[in-house]
XYZ file of C-alpha atoms in Angstrom:
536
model
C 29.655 23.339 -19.099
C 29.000 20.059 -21.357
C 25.224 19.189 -21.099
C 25.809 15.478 -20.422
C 28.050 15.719 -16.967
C 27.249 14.143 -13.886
C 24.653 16.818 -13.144
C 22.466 15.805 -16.113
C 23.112 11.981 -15.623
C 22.053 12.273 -11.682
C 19.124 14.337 -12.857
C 17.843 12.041 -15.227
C 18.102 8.956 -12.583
C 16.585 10.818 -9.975
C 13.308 11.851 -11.694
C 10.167 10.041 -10.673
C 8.570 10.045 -13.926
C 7.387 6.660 -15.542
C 8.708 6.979 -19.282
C 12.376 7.416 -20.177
C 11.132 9.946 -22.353
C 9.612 11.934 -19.692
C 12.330 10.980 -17.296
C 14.660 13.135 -19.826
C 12.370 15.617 -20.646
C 11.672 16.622 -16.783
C 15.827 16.568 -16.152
C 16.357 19.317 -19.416
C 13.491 21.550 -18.028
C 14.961 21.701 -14.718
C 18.140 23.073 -16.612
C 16.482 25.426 -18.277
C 14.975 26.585 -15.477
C 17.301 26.871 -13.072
C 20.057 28.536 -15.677
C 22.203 25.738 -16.297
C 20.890 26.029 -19.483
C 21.003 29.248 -21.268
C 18.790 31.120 -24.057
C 20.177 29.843 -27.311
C 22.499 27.383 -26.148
C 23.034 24.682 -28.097
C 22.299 20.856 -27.247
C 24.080 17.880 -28.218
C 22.555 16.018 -31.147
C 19.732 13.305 -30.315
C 22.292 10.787 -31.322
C 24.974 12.228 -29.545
C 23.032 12.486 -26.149
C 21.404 8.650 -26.575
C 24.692 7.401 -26.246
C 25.629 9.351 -23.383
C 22.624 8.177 -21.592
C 22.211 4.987 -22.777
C 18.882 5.615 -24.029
C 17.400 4.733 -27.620
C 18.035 7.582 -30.280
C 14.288 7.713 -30.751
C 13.408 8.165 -26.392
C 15.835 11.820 -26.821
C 13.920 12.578 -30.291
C 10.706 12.275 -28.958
C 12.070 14.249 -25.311
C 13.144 17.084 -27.834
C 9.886 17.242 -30.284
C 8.057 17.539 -26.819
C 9.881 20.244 -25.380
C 9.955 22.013 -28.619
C 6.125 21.855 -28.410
C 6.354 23.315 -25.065
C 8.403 26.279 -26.251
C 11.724 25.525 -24.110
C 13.709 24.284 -27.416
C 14.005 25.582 -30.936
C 15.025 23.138 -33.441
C 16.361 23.720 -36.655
C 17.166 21.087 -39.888
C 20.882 21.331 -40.395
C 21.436 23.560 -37.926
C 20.457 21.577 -34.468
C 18.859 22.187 -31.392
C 18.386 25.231 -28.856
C 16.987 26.517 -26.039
C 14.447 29.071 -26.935
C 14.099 32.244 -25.518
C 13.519 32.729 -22.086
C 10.152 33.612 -21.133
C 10.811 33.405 -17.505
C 12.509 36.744 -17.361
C 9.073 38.010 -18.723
C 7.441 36.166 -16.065
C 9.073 37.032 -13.071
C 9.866 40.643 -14.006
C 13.645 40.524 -15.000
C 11.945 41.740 -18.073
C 9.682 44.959 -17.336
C 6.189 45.551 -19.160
C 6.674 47.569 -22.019
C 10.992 47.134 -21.954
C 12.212 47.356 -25.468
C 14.166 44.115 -26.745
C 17.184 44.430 -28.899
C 16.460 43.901 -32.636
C 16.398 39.767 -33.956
C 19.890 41.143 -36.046
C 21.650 42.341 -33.236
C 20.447 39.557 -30.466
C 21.973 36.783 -32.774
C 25.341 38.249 -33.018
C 25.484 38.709 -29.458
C 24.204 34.981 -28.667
C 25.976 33.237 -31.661
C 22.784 32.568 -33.094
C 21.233 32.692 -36.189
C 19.061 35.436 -37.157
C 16.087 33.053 -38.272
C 16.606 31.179 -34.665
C 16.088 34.865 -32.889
C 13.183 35.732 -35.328
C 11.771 32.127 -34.909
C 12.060 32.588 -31.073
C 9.974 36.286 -30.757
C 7.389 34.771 -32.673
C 7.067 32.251 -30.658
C 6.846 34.704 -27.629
C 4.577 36.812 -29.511
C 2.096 33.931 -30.010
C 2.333 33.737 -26.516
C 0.978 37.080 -25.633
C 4.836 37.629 -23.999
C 5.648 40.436 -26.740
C 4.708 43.137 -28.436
C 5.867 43.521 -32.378
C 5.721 47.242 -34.090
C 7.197 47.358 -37.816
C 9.353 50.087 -37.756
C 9.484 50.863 -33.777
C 10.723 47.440 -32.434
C 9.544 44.509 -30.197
C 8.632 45.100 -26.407
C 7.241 43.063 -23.547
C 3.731 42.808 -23.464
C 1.899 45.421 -22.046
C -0.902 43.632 -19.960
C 1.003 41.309 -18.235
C 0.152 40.736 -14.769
C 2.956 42.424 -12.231
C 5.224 39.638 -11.100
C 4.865 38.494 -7.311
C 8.804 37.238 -6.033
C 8.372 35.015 -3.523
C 10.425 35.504 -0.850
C 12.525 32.827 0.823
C 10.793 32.119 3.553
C 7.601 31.416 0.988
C 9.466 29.099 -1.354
C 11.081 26.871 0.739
C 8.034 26.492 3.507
C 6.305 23.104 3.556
C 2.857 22.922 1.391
C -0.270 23.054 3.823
C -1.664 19.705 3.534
C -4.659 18.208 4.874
C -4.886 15.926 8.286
C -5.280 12.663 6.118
C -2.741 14.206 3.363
C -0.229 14.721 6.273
C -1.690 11.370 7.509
C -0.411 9.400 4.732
C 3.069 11.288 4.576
C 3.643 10.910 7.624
C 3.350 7.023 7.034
C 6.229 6.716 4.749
C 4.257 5.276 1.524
C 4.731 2.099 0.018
C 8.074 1.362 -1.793
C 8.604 -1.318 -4.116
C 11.863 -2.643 -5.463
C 12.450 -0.968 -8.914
C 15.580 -3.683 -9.224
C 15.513 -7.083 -7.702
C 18.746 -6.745 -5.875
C 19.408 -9.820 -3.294
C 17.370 -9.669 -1.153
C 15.133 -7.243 -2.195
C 11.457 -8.921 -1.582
C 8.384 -9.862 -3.646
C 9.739 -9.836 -7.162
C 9.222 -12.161 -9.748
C 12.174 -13.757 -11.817
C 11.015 -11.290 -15.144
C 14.445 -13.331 -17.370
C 12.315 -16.546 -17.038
C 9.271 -14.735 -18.761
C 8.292 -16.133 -21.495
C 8.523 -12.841 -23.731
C 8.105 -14.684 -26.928
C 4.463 -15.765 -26.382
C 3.643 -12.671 -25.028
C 4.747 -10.350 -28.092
C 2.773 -13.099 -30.058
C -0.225 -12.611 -28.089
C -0.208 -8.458 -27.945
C 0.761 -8.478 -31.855
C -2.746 -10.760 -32.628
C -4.529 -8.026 -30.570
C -3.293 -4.991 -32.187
C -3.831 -6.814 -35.628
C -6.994 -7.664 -35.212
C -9.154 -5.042 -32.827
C -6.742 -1.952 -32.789
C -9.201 0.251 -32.331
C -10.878 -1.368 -29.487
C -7.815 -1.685 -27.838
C -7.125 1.996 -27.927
C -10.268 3.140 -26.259
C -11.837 3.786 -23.047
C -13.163 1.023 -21.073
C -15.594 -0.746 -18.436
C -14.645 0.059 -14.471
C -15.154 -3.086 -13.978
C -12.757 -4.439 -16.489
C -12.605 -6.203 -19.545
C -15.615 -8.682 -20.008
C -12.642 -11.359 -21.366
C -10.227 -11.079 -18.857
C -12.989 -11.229 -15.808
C -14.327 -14.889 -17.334
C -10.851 -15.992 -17.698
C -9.711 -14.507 -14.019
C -13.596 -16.074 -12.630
C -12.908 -19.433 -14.335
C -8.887 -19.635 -13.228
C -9.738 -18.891 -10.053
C -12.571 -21.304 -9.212
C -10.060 -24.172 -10.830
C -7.177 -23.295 -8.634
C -8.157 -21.772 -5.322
C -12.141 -22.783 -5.195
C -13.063 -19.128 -4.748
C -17.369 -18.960 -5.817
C -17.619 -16.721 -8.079
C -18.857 -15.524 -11.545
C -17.250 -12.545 -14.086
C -19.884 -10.543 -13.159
C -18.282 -10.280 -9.074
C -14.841 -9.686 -10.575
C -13.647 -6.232 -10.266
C -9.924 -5.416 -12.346
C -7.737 -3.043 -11.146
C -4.078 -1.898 -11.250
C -3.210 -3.469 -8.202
C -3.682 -5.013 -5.092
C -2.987 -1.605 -2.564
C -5.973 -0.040 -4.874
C -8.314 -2.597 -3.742
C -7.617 -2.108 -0.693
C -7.926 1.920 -1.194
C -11.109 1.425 -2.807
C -12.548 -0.770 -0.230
C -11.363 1.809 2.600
C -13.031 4.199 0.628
C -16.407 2.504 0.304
C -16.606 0.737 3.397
C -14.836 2.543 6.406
C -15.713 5.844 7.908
C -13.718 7.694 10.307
C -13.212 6.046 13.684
C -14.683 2.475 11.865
C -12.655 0.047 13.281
C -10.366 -2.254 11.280
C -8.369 -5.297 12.673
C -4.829 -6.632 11.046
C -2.392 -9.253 11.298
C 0.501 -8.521 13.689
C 2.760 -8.609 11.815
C 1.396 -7.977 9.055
C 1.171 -6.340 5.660
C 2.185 -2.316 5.266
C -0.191 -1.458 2.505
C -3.014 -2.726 4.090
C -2.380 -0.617 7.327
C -1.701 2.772 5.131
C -4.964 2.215 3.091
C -6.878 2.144 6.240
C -4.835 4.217 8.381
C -5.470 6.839 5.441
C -9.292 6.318 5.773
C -9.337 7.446 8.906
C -9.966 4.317 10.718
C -8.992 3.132 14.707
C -6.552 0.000 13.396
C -6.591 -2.864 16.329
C -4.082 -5.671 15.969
C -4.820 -9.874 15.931
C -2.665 -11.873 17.477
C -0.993 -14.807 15.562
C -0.887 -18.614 16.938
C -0.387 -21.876 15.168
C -3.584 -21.449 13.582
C -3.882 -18.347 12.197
C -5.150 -14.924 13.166
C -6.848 -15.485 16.504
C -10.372 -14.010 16.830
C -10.532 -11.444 19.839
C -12.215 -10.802 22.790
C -13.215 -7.378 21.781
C -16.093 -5.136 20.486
C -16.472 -5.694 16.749
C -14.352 -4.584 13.914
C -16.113 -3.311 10.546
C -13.485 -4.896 8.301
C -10.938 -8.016 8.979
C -7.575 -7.865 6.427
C -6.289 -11.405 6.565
C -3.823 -13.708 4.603
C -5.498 -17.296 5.777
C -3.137 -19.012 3.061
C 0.356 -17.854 3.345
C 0.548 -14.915 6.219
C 2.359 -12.455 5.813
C 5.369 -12.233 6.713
C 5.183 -15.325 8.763
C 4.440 -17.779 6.726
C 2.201 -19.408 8.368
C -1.563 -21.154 7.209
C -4.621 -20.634 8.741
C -6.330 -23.990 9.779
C -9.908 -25.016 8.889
C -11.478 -24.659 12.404
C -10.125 -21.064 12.719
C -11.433 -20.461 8.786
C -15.118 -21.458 10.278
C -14.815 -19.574 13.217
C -13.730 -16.394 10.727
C -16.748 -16.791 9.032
C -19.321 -17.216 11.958
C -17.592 -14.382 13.929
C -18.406 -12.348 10.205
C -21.457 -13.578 9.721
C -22.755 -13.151 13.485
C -21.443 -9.122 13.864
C -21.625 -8.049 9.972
C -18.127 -7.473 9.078
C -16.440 -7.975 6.273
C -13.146 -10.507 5.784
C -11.154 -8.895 3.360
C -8.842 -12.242 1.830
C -5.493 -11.285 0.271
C -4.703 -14.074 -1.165
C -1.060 -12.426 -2.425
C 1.423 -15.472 -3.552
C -0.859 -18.955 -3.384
C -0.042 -19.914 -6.415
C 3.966 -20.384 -5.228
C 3.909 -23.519 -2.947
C 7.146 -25.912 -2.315
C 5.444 -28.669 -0.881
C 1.908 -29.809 -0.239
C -1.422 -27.575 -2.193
C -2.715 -24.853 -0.370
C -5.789 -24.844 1.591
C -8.370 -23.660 -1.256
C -9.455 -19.729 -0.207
C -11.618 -18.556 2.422
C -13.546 -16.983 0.369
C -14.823 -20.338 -1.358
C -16.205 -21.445 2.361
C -18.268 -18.470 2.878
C -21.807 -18.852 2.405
C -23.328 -15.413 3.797
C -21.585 -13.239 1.269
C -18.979 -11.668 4.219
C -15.519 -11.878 1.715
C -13.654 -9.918 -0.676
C -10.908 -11.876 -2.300
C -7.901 -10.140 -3.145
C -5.446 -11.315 -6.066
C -2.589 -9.864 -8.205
C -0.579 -10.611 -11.638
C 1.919 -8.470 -10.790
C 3.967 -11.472 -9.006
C 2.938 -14.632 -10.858
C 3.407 -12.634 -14.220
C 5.305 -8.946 -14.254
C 4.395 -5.832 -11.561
C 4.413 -3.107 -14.730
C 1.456 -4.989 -15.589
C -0.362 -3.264 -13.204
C -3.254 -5.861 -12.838
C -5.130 -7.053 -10.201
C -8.476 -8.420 -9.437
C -11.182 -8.446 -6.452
C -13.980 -10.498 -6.063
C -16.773 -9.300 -4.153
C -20.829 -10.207 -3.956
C -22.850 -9.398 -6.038
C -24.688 -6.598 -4.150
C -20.713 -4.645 -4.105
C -20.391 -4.869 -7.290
C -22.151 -1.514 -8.854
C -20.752 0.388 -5.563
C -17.241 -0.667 -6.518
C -17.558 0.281 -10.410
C -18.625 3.627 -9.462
C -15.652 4.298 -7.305
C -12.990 2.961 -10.134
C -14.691 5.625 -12.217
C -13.987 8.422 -10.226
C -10.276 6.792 -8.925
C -8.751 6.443 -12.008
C -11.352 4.829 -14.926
C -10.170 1.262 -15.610
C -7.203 -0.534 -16.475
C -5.438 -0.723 -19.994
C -8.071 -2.232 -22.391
C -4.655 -3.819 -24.285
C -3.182 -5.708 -21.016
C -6.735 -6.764 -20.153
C -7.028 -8.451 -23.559
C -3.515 -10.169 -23.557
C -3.541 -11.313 -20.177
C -6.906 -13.081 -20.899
C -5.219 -14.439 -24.088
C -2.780 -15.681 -21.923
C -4.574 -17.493 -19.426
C -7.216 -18.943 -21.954
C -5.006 -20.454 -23.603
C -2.988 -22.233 -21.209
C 0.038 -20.248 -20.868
C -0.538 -18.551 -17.443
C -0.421 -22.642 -16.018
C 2.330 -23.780 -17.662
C 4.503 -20.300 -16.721
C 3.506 -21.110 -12.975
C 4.327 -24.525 -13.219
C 7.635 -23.701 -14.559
C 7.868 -20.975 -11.590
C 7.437 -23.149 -8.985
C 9.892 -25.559 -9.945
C 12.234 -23.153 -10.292
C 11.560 -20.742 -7.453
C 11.616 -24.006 -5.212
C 15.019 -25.239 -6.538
C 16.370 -21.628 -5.433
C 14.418 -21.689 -2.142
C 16.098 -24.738 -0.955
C 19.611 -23.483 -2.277
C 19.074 -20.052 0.020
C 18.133 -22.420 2.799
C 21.471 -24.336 2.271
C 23.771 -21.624 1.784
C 22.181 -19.844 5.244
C 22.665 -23.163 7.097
C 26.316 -23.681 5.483
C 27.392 -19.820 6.426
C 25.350 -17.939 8.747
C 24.459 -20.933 11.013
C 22.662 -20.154 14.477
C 23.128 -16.316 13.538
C 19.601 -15.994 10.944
C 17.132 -17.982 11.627
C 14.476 -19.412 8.759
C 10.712 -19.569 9.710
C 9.531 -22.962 8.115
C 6.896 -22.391 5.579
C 6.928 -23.461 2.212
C 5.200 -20.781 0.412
C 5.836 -17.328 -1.602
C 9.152 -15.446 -3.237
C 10.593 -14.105 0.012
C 12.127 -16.518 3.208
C 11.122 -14.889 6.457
C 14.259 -15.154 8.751
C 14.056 -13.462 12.261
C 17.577 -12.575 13.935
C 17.811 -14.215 17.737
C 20.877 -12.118 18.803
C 18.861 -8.685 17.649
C 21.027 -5.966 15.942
C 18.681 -5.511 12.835
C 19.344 -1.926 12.021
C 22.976 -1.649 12.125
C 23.255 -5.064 10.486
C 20.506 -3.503 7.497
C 22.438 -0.607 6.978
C 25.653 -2.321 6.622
C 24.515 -4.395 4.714
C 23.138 -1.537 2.270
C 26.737 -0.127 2.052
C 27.729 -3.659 0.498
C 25.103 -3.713 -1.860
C 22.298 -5.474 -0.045
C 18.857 -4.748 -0.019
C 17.403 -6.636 3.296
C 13.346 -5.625 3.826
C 13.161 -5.428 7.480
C 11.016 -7.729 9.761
C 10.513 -5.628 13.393
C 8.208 -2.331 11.107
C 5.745 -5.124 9.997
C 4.740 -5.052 13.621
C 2.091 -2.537 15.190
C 2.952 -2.474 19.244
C 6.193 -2.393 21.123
C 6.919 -6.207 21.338
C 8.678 -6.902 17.923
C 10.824 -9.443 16.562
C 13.649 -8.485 14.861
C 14.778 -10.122 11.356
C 14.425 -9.699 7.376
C 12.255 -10.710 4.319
C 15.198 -12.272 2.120
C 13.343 -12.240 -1.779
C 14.849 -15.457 -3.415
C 12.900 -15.739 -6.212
C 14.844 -13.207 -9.271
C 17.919 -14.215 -8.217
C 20.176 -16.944 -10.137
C 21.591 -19.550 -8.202
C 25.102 -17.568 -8.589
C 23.384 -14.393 -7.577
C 21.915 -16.045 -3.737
C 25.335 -17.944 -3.332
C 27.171 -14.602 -3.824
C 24.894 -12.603 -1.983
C 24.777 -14.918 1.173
C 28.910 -14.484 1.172
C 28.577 -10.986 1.256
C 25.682 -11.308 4.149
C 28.103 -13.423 5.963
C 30.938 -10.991 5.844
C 28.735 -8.441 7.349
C 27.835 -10.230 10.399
C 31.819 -11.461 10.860
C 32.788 -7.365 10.231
């Protein structure tokens, strides 16, 4: 069977891994393991399988040099590459303890190999501890292996025992992000309008200069550079209050909000959230362990409820989510006295201000607050690229050693290289001029959505007004969201759903439709298709 069939290429796309390279080397072990792949076969050349896969010649190199380190491949210069010896017939007791293996002469002829490939393989295994080696007697399977255990079926296939919050947070479905910005898949940035040029520059000047520092380990808390340039940006732009030394960076928004479960919430704390509102923010709590009560929405915002005090408040005062809407100053105030008055804390995710169509936003919350009650929540992973995996939180100063002590034991800190160039970027006006250029183009294909809608869907979708973020929040007044979703799925849409962003039973039905990666081409095409799914 060829190695590079449909088997291989839907094993390669399915694996989770991050890297190509790992991508590859996880779908080649799986053939190994499973048989597909047997001892001594022989695999296509790295050039050979890069084309086949449309990879570089150099991701299936280093895929091979790692699973020759591993032991699953042999590779030889002229000769090409293998799959070693099985060791998992030693393992699970195919191969008995003490079982005599034919000689390395006669085990090539039978497998087509060469003798120094078999001889190259048992010495391998022998390294291993897998055989034994007598000059003049033979090679056997070790002596003092451990008798294999078979699993039986029913073992194998039953589900893993998790704990109550691990089954918790399965049970929740995760958090998915778009790995392709397909129309209308939400919340992605337009990455062909990057300006890649400037940033090669700017991670080129870092490696030149401070390689080594670059390739260390660094603070929790972040980068000293990037948390004066994030401090300084964001008391320019959104008014938050705030010096470098109350900036936390992290990989991403739903790990501040982790973390700050973590710190703040025990089990049973209760936590209020938008209805509707944001996903993540109701799986990082939900996964705490805490009782999650719902706030109402008006014209004004989240309203403030007539009931007994939450511990933590998750709000988006300037561009709600999903609705759009803006929280006025008189509700702001009252957020802040209602804080201030029963200690609890206003966490501010402040996820796409820096997108606006029309009129500035209302500066943040956070910059109002004069007891010390908000954390401010930010991300680069829309206004520059998500694989970035940068994010900041501001927090008082009295947070700020408990929240460097949980990054430490979460995952360390962010990449010291990103840190550096991202700072670059924004010191040195870049990050402005990109979002300028972003909103004047994300705006332009805002209104042409809104015009092809109007022109073809007509009464059937209807817009919310806001003029704010990457997605357009349109609910559906005739209902049918489901079927119309998974239709149009099968004709190549991706429609985020509006009715699971709500809590109780009383839902409105409708989508998130993402505007801002698409070309103009791309939303007048995909807005046909839309069209045609509602007329079939």
């Amino acid at each position: 069977m060829p190695l590079t069939n449909v088997p291989l290429i839907q094993l390669f796309a399915s694996q989770q891994a991050r890297t190509r390279r790992d991508r590859l080397c996880a779908a080649l072990r799986q053939l190994i393991t499973d048989g597909t792949l047997r001892q001594g076969e022989r695999l296509p050349s790295s050039r050979l399988l890069a084309v086949d896969l449309s990879l570089s010649r150099v991701t299936v190199e280093a895929a091979y040099a790692q699973l020759e380190s591993e032991g699953c491949l042999l590779r030889h210069s002229g000769k090409g590459t293998f799959v070693a010896a099985d060791r998992q017939l030693i393992t699970d007791g195919t191969l008995r303890q003490g079982e005599r293996l034919p000689s390395s002469r006669l085990l090539a002829v039978d497998l087509s190999l060469s003798r120094v490939t078999v001889e190259a393989a048992y010495a391998q295994l022998e390294s291993e501890g897998c055989l034994l080696r007598h000059s003049g007697k033979g090679t056997f399977v070790a002596a003092d292996l451990p008798a294999p255990r078979r699993p039986t079926p029913a073992s194998s296939t039953a589900a893993p025992a998790l704990s109550s919050r691990g089954s918790n947070i399965v049970a929740s479905g995760g958090c998915d992000d778009p790995l392709f910005p397909l129309a209308f898949a939400a919340g992605s940035p337009d990455l062909r309008a990057f300006p890649h040029a400037i940033w090669r520059r700017l991670v080129a000047q870092r490696l030149r200069h401070t390689p080594e520092k670059m390739m260390g380990y660094g603070a929790p808390q972040g980068l000293a550079d990037l948390r004066e340039a994030v401090a300084r940006y964001l008391a320019q732009a959104r008014g938050v209050r705030c010096d470098a030394g109350q900036i936390i960076i992290l990989t991403s928004s739903q790990q501040a909000l982790q973390m700050l479960a973590m710190l703040l919430c025990d089990t049973g704390d209760a936590v209020w959230l938008e209805e509707p509102g944001y996903r993540g923010a109701y799986h990082a709590f939900n996964s705490a362990g805490a009782t999650i009560g719902t706030l109402e929405l008006d014209d004004e915002g989240a309203k403030i409820p007539d009931r007994p005090a939450a511990k933590l408040i998750y709000l988006t005062p300037s561009h709600q989510y999903p609705t759009g809407a803006t929280m006025s100053l008189t509700r702001r105030l009252a957020w802040l006295a209602y804080a201030r008055a029963h200690g609890s804390w206003l966490i501010e995710d402040d996820y796409d201000s820096e997108f606006y169509y029309g009129a500035q936003p209302a500066p943040a919350l956070q910059g109002l607050d004069k007891a010390g009650r908000v954390l401010y929540l930010g991300t680069f992973s829309k206004t520059l690229f998500p694989s970035l995996r940068l994010a900041y939180l501001a927090v008082p100063p009295a947070l700020v050693d408990a929240c460097c002590r949980m990054r430490s034991v979460m995952d360390g800190h962010s990449a010291q290289l990103m840190q550096a160039v991202t700072a670059d970027f924004l010191d040195r006006g870049h990050f402005q001029a990109h979002l300028r250029l972003m909103r004047k183009l994300y705006g332009s294909r805002r209104e042409l959505l809104l015009t092809e809608l109007a022109t073809k869907l007509g009464d059937r979708l209807h817009p919310l007004s806001h003029q704010h973020g990457l997605q357009l929040t349109a609910t559906l007044p005739d209902g049918g969201e489901e079927k119309l979703t998974r239709q149009a799925l099968q004709a190549g849409l991706v429609l985020p759903r509006l009715s699971p962003l709500y809590q109780g039973d009383a839902r409105q039905e409708g989508w998130l439709l993402g505007f801002s990666a698409l070309a103009p081409a791309e939303i007048v095409s995909a807005v046909e298709k839309l069209a045609r799914v509602f007329s079939g």
